[in-house]
Coordinates of C-alpha atoms in Angstrom, one line a residue:
M966 CA -12.5 -9.0 -26.9
E967 CA -9.0 -9.6 -28.4
S968 CA -6.0 -9.0 -26.3
L969 CA -4.4 -5.6 -26.4
N970 CA -0.6 -5.6 -26.6
T971 CA 0.9 -3.8 -23.6
T972 CA 4.4 -3.4 -24.6
T973 CA 4.7 0.4 -24.5
I974 CA 3.1 1.3 -21.2
Y975 CA 4.7 0.1 -17.9
G976 CA 5.6 1.9 -14.8
D977 CA 7.7 2.1 -11.7
L978 CA 5.4 2.8 -8.9
L979 CA 7.9 3.3 -6.3
N980 CA 10.6 5.1 -8.1
T981 CA 9.1 7.0 -11.2
T982 CA 9.8 10.6 -11.7
P983 CA 7.0 11.3 -12.6
Y984 CA 5.1 8.0 -12.8
D985 CA 5.6 6.3 -16.2
F986 CA 2.3 4.6 -16.3
I987 CA 0.4 7.8 -16.7
L988 CA -0.9 8.3 -20.1
N989 CA -0.6 11.9 -21.5
N990 CA -0.2 13.6 -24.7
D991 CA 3.4 12.1 -25.1
S992 CA 2.1 8.5 -25.1
E993 CA 2.8 6.5 -28.1
I994 CA -0.8 5.3 -28.3
S995 CA -3.6 7.8 -28.4
F996 CA -6.8 6.4 -27.1
N997 CA -8.7 9.7 -28.2
S998 CA -8.5 8.6 -31.8
V999 CA -9.7 5.0 -31.3
V1000 CA -12.1 3.9 -34.1
C1001 CA -14.5 1.1 -33.2
S1002 CA -13.7 -1.7 -35.6
P1003 CA -12.9 -5.5 -35.5
E1004 CA -9.2 -4.7 -35.8
P1005 CA -7.6 -4.9 -32.4
I1006 CA -5.3 -2.1 -31.1
A1007 CA -1.7 -3.6 -30.9
V1008 CA 1.8 -2.8 -30.9
N1009 CA 4.0 -4.9 -33.1
A1010 CA 6.2 -7.0 -30.8
T1011 CA 8.9 -7.2 -33.6
E1012 CA 9.4 -3.4 -33.1
L1013 CA 10.5 -3.8 -29.5
T1014 CA 14.0 -3.2 -28.3
G1015 CA 15.9 -5.8 -26.2
L1016 CA 14.8 -3.9 -23.1
G1017 CA 11.3 -3.8 -24.3
K1018 CA 11.1 -7.6 -24.8
F1019 CA 12.8 -8.1 -21.4
N1020 CA 10.1 -5.8 -19.7
E1021 CA 7.2 -7.5 -21.6
A1022 CA 8.6 -11.0 -20.4
Y1023 CA 9.2 -9.9 -16.8
A1024 CA 6.0 -8.2 -16.3
G1025 CA 4.4 -11.7 -16.4
V1026 CA 6.2 -12.8 -13.3
H1027 CA 6.6 -9.5 -11.5
G1028 CA 3.3 -9.7 -9.8
Y1029 CA 3.9 -13.1 -8.4
L1030 CA 7.5 -12.3 -7.2
S1031 CA 6.4 -8.9 -5.7
V1032 CA 3.5 -10.5 -3.9
M1033 CA 5.9 -13.2 -2.3
V1034 CA 8.4 -10.5 -1.3
C1035 CA 5.7 -8.2 0.2
L1036 CA 4.3 -11.2 2.2
F1037 CA 7.7 -11.9 3.8
G1038 CA 8.6 -8.1 4.2
M1039 CA 5.2 -7.3 5.9
V1040 CA 5.8 -10.1 8.5
A1041 CA 9.5 -9.2 8.9
N1042 CA 8.9 -5.5 9.3
S1043 CA 6.1 -6.1 11.8
V1044 CA 8.6 -8.2 13.8
N1045 CA 11.2 -5.5 13.5
I1046 CA 8.7 -3.0 15.1
V1047 CA 7.8 -5.3 17.9
V1048 CA 11.4 -6.1 18.9
L1049 CA 12.8 -2.6 18.4
T1050 CA 10.2 -0.9 20.6
R1051 CA 10.9 -3.0 23.7
K1052 CA 12.2 -1.1 26.6
N1053 CA 15.7 -2.7 26.6
M1054 CA 16.1 -1.8 23.0
L1055 CA 15.3 2.1 23.6
S1056 CA 17.9 4.2 21.8
S1057 CA 18.0 7.0 19.2
T1058 CA 19.4 4.5 16.6
N1059 CA 16.6 1.9 17.3
V1060 CA 13.9 4.8 17.2
L1061 CA 15.2 5.5 13.6
L1062 CA 15.2 1.8 12.7
T1063 CA 11.7 1.4 14.0
W1064 CA 10.3 4.1 11.7
L1065 CA 12.3 2.8 8.8
A1066 CA 10.4 -0.5 9.4
V1067 CA 7.1 1.4 9.6
A1068 CA 7.8 3.1 6.4
D1069 CA 8.8 -0.2 4.7
L1070 CA 5.7 -1.9 6.1
F1071 CA 3.3 0.7 4.7
T1072 CA 5.0 0.7 1.4
M1073 CA 4.4 -3.1 1.1
L1074 CA 0.9 -2.9 2.5
S1075 CA 0.1 -0.5 -0.4
Y1076 CA 2.1 -2.6 -3.0
F1077 CA 0.5 -5.9 -2.3
P1078 CA -3.0 -5.2 -3.4
F1079 CA -1.7 -3.2 -6.3
A1080 CA 0.4 -6.2 -7.5
L1081 CA -2.6 -8.5 -7.0
H1082 CA -5.1 -6.5 -9.1
F1083 CA -2.9 -4.8 -11.8
F1084 CA -0.5 -7.8 -12.5
I1085 CA -1.7 -11.3 -11.2
F1086 CA -5.4 -10.7 -11.8
K1087 CA -5.0 -8.2 -14.7
E1088 CA -7.7 -8.8 -17.4
P1089 CA -5.8 -9.9 -20.4
D1090 CA -7.5 -7.6 -22.8
L1091 CA -6.5 -4.4 -20.9
F1092 CA -3.2 -2.5 -20.7
Y1093 CA -1.2 -2.6 -17.4
F1094 CA -2.4 -0.2 -14.9
T1095 CA -5.9 0.2 -16.4
T1096 CA -9.2 -1.2 -15.0
R1097 CA -12.7 -1.4 -15.6
Y1098 CA -13.7 -0.8 -12.0
F1099 CA -13.7 2.9 -10.5
G1100 CA -13.0 1.6 -7.0
W1101 CA -9.6 0.2 -8.1
I1102 CA -8.7 3.4 -10.0
C1103 CA -9.3 5.3 -6.9
F1104 CA -7.0 3.0 -5.0
L1105 CA -4.4 3.3 -7.8
L1106 CA -4.5 7.0 -7.4
F1107 CA -3.9 6.6 -3.6
H1108 CA -1.1 4.1 -4.1
A1109 CA 0.7 6.4 -6.6
S1110 CA 1.0 8.9 -4.0
F1111 CA 1.1 7.0 -0.8
S1112 CA 3.9 4.6 -2.0
I1113 CA 6.3 7.4 -3.1
V1114 CA 5.8 9.2 0.2
C1115 CA 6.6 6.1 2.2
H1116 CA 9.5 5.2 0.0
T1117 CA 11.0 8.7 0.3
V1118 CA 10.5 8.7 4.0
A1119 CA 12.4 5.4 4.1
I1120 CA 15.3 7.0 2.1
W1121 CA 15.6 10.0 4.3
I1122 CA 15.3 8.1 7.5
T1123 CA 18.3 6.1 6.3
I1124 CA 20.2 9.1 5.6
A1125 CA 19.4 10.4 9.1
L1126 CA 20.7 6.9 10.4
A1127 CA 24.0 7.3 8.6
I1128 CA 24.5 10.8 9.9
F1129 CA 23.8 9.9 13.5
R1130 CA 26.0 7.0 13.3
F1131 CA 28.9 8.9 11.8
L1132 CA 28.6 11.7 14.5
Y1133 CA 28.4 8.9 17.2
I1134 CA 31.8 7.3 16.2
W1135 CA 33.5 10.4 15.0
F1136 CA 32.8 12.4 18.2
P1137 CA 33.0 9.7 20.9
T1138 CA 32.8 12.2 23.8
R1139 CA 30.0 14.4 22.3
G1140 CA 28.2 11.8 20.0
A1141 CA 25.6 10.8 22.6
T1142 CA 24.6 14.5 22.9
Y1143 CA 24.5 15.1 19.1
C1144 CA 22.5 11.8 18.6
S1145 CA 20.1 12.0 21.5
L1146 CA 16.7 10.4 21.5
A1147 CA 14.9 13.8 21.2
R1148 CA 16.9 14.8 18.1
A1149 CA 16.1 11.4 16.6
K1150 CA 12.4 12.0 17.0
L1151 CA 12.8 15.5 15.7
A1152 CA 14.6 14.1 12.6
I1153 CA 11.8 11.6 12.0
T1154 CA 9.1 14.3 12.4
V1155 CA 10.8 16.7 10.0
T1156 CA 11.4 13.9 7.5
I1157 CA 7.8 13.0 7.4
V1158 CA 6.3 16.5 7.3
S1159 CA 8.8 17.8 4.6
T1160 CA 8.1 14.7 2.5
I1161 CA 4.3 15.0 2.6
A1162 CA 4.7 18.8 1.8
C1163 CA 7.2 18.5 -1.0
L1164 CA 5.2 15.9 -2.8
V1165 CA 1.9 18.0 -2.8
P1166 CA 2.2 18.6 -6.7
N1167 CA 2.2 14.9 -7.2
Y1168 CA -1.1 14.6 -5.3
I1169 CA -2.8 17.3 -7.4
I1170 CA -1.4 16.5 -10.9
N1171 CA -2.7 12.9 -11.0
V1172 CA -6.4 12.3 -11.8
N1173 CA -8.8 9.7 -12.9
G1174 CA -9.0 9.3 -16.7
T1175 CA -11.1 7.4 -18.9
M1176 CA -10.6 6.0 -22.3
Q1177 CA -12.8 4.3 -24.9
I1178 CA -11.8 0.9 -26.3
C1179 CA -13.6 -1.1 -28.8
D1180 CA -15.0 -4.6 -28.2
P1181 CA -14.6 -6.3 -31.7
K1182 CA -17.3 -8.8 -30.7
T1183 CA -20.2 -6.2 -30.3
N1184 CA -18.4 -3.4 -32.3
T1185 CA -19.2 -1.0 -29.4
Y1186 CA -17.2 1.3 -27.2
E1187 CA -16.3 0.4 -23.6
T1188 CA -15.0 2.9 -20.9
I1189 CA -12.0 1.8 -18.9
H1190 CA -10.2 3.7 -16.2
T1191 CA -6.6 4.9 -15.8
I1192 CA -4.4 7.6 -14.4
E1193 CA -3.5 10.6 -16.4
Y1194 CA -2.1 14.1 -15.7
R1195 CA -4.5 17.0 -15.5
S1196 CA -4.7 18.8 -18.8
G1197 CA -4.5 22.4 -19.5
K1198 CA -1.7 25.1 -19.7
E1199 CA -2.4 26.0 -16.0
F1200 CA -1.1 22.5 -15.0
R1201 CA 1.9 22.5 -17.2
V1202 CA 4.0 24.3 -14.6
L1203 CA 2.7 22.0 -11.9
E1204 CA 3.7 19.1 -13.9
N1205 CA 7.3 20.4 -14.4
V1206 CA 7.5 21.2 -10.7
N1207 CA 6.4 17.8 -9.8
Y1208 CA 9.0 16.2 -12.1
W1209 CA 11.9 18.3 -10.8
V1210 CA 10.9 18.0 -7.1
Q1211 CA 10.9 14.1 -7.3
A1212 CA 14.0 14.0 -9.5
I1213 CA 15.9 16.3 -7.0
F1214 CA 14.4 15.5 -3.6
V1215 CA 13.6 11.9 -4.1
K1216 CA 16.4 10.7 -6.4
L1217 CA 19.5 13.0 -7.0
I1218 CA 20.2 14.5 -3.6
P1219 CA 19.6 11.2 -1.6
C1220 CA 21.9 9.4 -3.9
I1221 CA 24.5 12.0 -3.6
M1222 CA 24.2 12.1 0.2
L1223 CA 24.2 8.3 0.6
T1224 CA 27.4 8.0 -1.5
I1225 CA 29.1 10.7 0.7
L1226 CA 27.9 9.2 4.0
T1227 CA 29.1 5.7 2.8
V1228 CA 32.5 7.0 2.3
L1229 CA 32.5 8.8 5.7
L1230 CA 31.3 5.7 7.4
I1231 CA 34.1 3.7 5.9
V1232 CA 36.7 6.3 7.2
A1233 CA 35.1 6.4 10.7
M1234 CA 35.0 2.5 10.9
H1235 CA 38.6 2.3 9.8
R1236 CA 39.6 5.0 12.6
A1237 CA 37.4 3.1 15.2
Y1238 CA 39.1 -0.3 14.1
K1239 CA 42.6 1.3 14.7
K1240 CA 41.5 2.6 18.1
R1241 CA 40.2 -0.8 19.1
M1242 CA 43.4 -2.4 18.2
A1243 CA 45.5 0.1 20.1
L1244 CA 43.4 -0.6 23.1
K1245 CA 43.9 -4.3 22.7
N1246 CA 47.6 -4.0 22.4
Q1247 CA 47.6 -1.9 25.7
G1248 CA 45.9 -4.8 27.4
K1249 CA 42.7 -2.9 27.9
K1250 CA 40.5 -5.8 27.0
D1251 CA 37.2 -4.5 28.5
E1252 CA 37.5 -1.2 26.5
S1253 CA 38.4 -3.2 23.4
D1254 CA 35.4 -5.4 23.8
K1255 CA 33.2 -2.4 24.2
H1256 CA 34.6 -0.8 21.0
N1257 CA 34.1 -4.1 19.3
E1258 CA 30.3 -4.1 20.0
H1259 CA 30.1 -0.6 18.8
N1260 CA 31.9 -1.5 15.7
R1261 CA 29.5 -4.4 15.1
T1262 CA 26.6 -2.0 15.4
T1263 CA 28.2 0.4 13.1
L1264 CA 28.8 -2.4 10.5
M1265 CA 25.2 -3.4 10.6
L1266 CA 24.0 0.1 10.0
F1267 CA 26.6 0.7 7.3
T1268 CA 25.0 -2.5 5.6
V1269 CA 21.6 -0.9 5.7
V1270 CA 23.0 2.2 4.1
V1271 CA 25.0 0.4 1.4
L1272 CA 21.8 -1.6 0.5
F1273 CA 19.9 1.5 0.1
L1274 CA 22.7 3.1 -2.0
I1275 CA 22.7 0.1 -4.2
T1276 CA 19.0 0.3 -4.8
E1277 CA 18.8 4.1 -5.2
F1278 CA 21.9 4.9 -7.2
P1279 CA 20.9 3.3 -10.4
Q1280 CA 17.7 5.1 -10.3
G1281 CA 19.4 8.3 -9.6
V1282 CA 21.5 7.8 -12.7
L1283 CA 18.6 6.9 -14.7
T1284 CA 16.6 9.9 -13.6
L1285 CA 19.5 12.3 -14.5
M1286 CA 19.8 10.8 -17.9
S1287 CA 16.1 11.0 -18.5
S1288 CA 16.0 14.6 -17.7
L1289 CA 18.6 15.3 -20.4
N1290 CA 16.9 12.9 -23.0
K1291 CA 13.3 11.9 -23.2
A1292 CA 14.1 9.1 -25.6
Y1293 CA 16.3 7.6 -22.9
H1294 CA 13.5 7.9 -20.5
R1295 CA 11.1 6.0 -22.8
E1296 CA 13.3 3.4 -24.1
I1297 CA 15.4 2.6 -21.1
Y1298 CA 13.9 3.9 -17.8
E1299 CA 10.3 2.8 -18.5
N1300 CA 11.4 -0.7 -19.5
L1301 CA 13.3 -1.2 -16.2
G1302 CA 10.4 0.3 -14.1
N1303 CA 9.0 -3.0 -12.7
L1304 CA 12.6 -4.4 -12.1
L1305 CA 13.4 -1.2 -10.1
D1306 CA 10.3 -1.8 -8.0
M1307 CA 11.4 -5.2 -7.2
M1308 CA 14.8 -4.1 -6.1
A1309 CA 13.2 -1.5 -3.9
L1310 CA 10.8 -4.2 -2.3
L1311 CA 13.7 -6.6 -1.7
N1312 CA 15.6 -3.8 0.1
N1313 CA 12.4 -3.0 2.2
S1314 CA 12.2 -6.6 3.3
I1315 CA 15.9 -7.6 4.0
N1316 CA 16.6 -5.7 7.3
F1317 CA 15.3 -8.3 9.5
V1318 CA 17.7 -10.7 8.1
L1319 CA 20.5 -8.2 8.7
Y1320 CA 19.5 -7.6 12.3
C1321 CA 19.2 -11.2 13.2
T1322 CA 22.5 -11.9 11.6
M1323 CA 24.6 -8.9 13.0
S1324 CA 23.0 -8.1 16.3
R1325 CA 23.1 -10.3 19.4
Q1326 CA 20.7 -8.1 21.4
F1327 CA 18.2 -8.2 18.6
R1328 CA 18.5 -11.9 18.3
H1329 CA 18.1 -12.3 22.2
T1330 CA 15.1 -10.0 22.4
F1331 CA 13.5 -11.7 19.4
I1332 CA 13.8 -15.1 21.0
S1333 CA 12.5 -13.8 24.2
I1334 CA 9.4 -12.6 22.6
F1335 CA 8.6 -15.1 19.9
C1336 CA 10.5 -18.2 21.1
K1337 CA 9.6 -18.5 24.8
C1338 CA 9.4 -22.4 24.4
C1339 CA 13.2 -22.3 23.5
P1340 CA 15.7 -22.9 26.4
E1341 CA 17.1 -19.7 27.6
N1342 CA 20.7 -20.9 27.6
R1343 CA 20.4 -22.3 24.1
P1344 CA 24.1 -23.4 22.9
G1345 CA 25.6 -20.9 20.5
W1346 CA 23.5 -17.8 21.7
R1347 CA 25.2 -15.5 24.0
K1348 CA 22.7 -13.9 26.6
M1349 CA 23.0 -10.1 26.4
G1350 CA 22.2 -7.9 29.4
V1351 CA 22.2 -4.1 30.1
V1352 CA 25.3 -2.9 31.4
S1353 CA 25.0 -0.3 34.1
S1354 CA 27.9 1.9 35.3
E1355 CA 28.4 5.2 37.2
K1356 CA 30.2 8.3 36.0
N1357 CA 30.5 11.5 37.9
G1358 CA 27.8 10.5 40.2
F1359 CA 25.2 9.9 37.5
A1360 CA 24.0 6.3 36.6
T1361 CA 24.4 5.6 32.9
V1362 CA 23.1 2.7 31.0
T1363 CA 24.8 1.1 27.9
T1364 CA 22.9 -0.7 25.4
H1365 CA 23.6 -2.2 22.0
V1366 CA 21.5 -2.4 18.9

């Protein structure tokens, strides 16, 4: 069978609103009108825009890049979970970071086989996101819903993380109460349950679809599988609900909140810095050092939030523009889908590097678990311990991320 040109159908599995790879009545190519003849179905590559040519070229390497990122990210997030769940690491912040790692890990566990089958081992005569195997299209249906759930959970946990940290440093006397371990677990539970509930329309609207393509060698039809929307007027309302739920709940509101929280964290960090310098000038070195550790933790969490904002903000802008202009969605958003996926995967895998770079206690715990053969008093590494104190007759324990 001659190769089918796939320049008009691409998708953004983590970030699409709704998924761009789904074929529906608005697709540029209608498979219902395929006539079995020796002439191949193709799209003239000369008609592509600049972004279309970029998308066509990038799709050839996207699978290999995403598989490498997923392999690193799966290992890195597994390590994050192991380290952050140690007893000496127990805190509300680390509970949020643990579940952020879980969401990122599940995202990559789902994306890895998807990238292998639908990119690296894609049959050259098929469009992207189509397959001859019923089992793989069932997996794609699962992945289309599961990946967006995991990614959305990660976004909202990051928002909760930013809120907790802002409250902790803006209200130093009551921050520990506001940001308790129980409230962190409650925030995680609410995030997971509400995300699963809000994305119910997405589970319902996607369905296995088949289309007939012609084999020029035998001049006969062949059935291949893809994902399409449920047809019928009764599903048109559900389709619109699915679009706006994802556009608002998954894209626009998180982008707005991440932007606001980034500004608030900058203000809070500046305020904490001035307080630390004032304590230092007063000769209160111990208190100044304590504030410095808190500031390092805040800076690390601020970096996590900013990286999510860098990843999500372009998608939020593209989603808003696409809702106003369908041509913009087709010509720009769809052609950037794979690149947006790669940005999200990179963001999901980089937290381990941040923790090792910016957290002494994380490094120490990591070494104690995975590098037992290394000397305990290795030059350049400062051993961190749990600091105990007593206040008003009650023992308190201070730990750092």
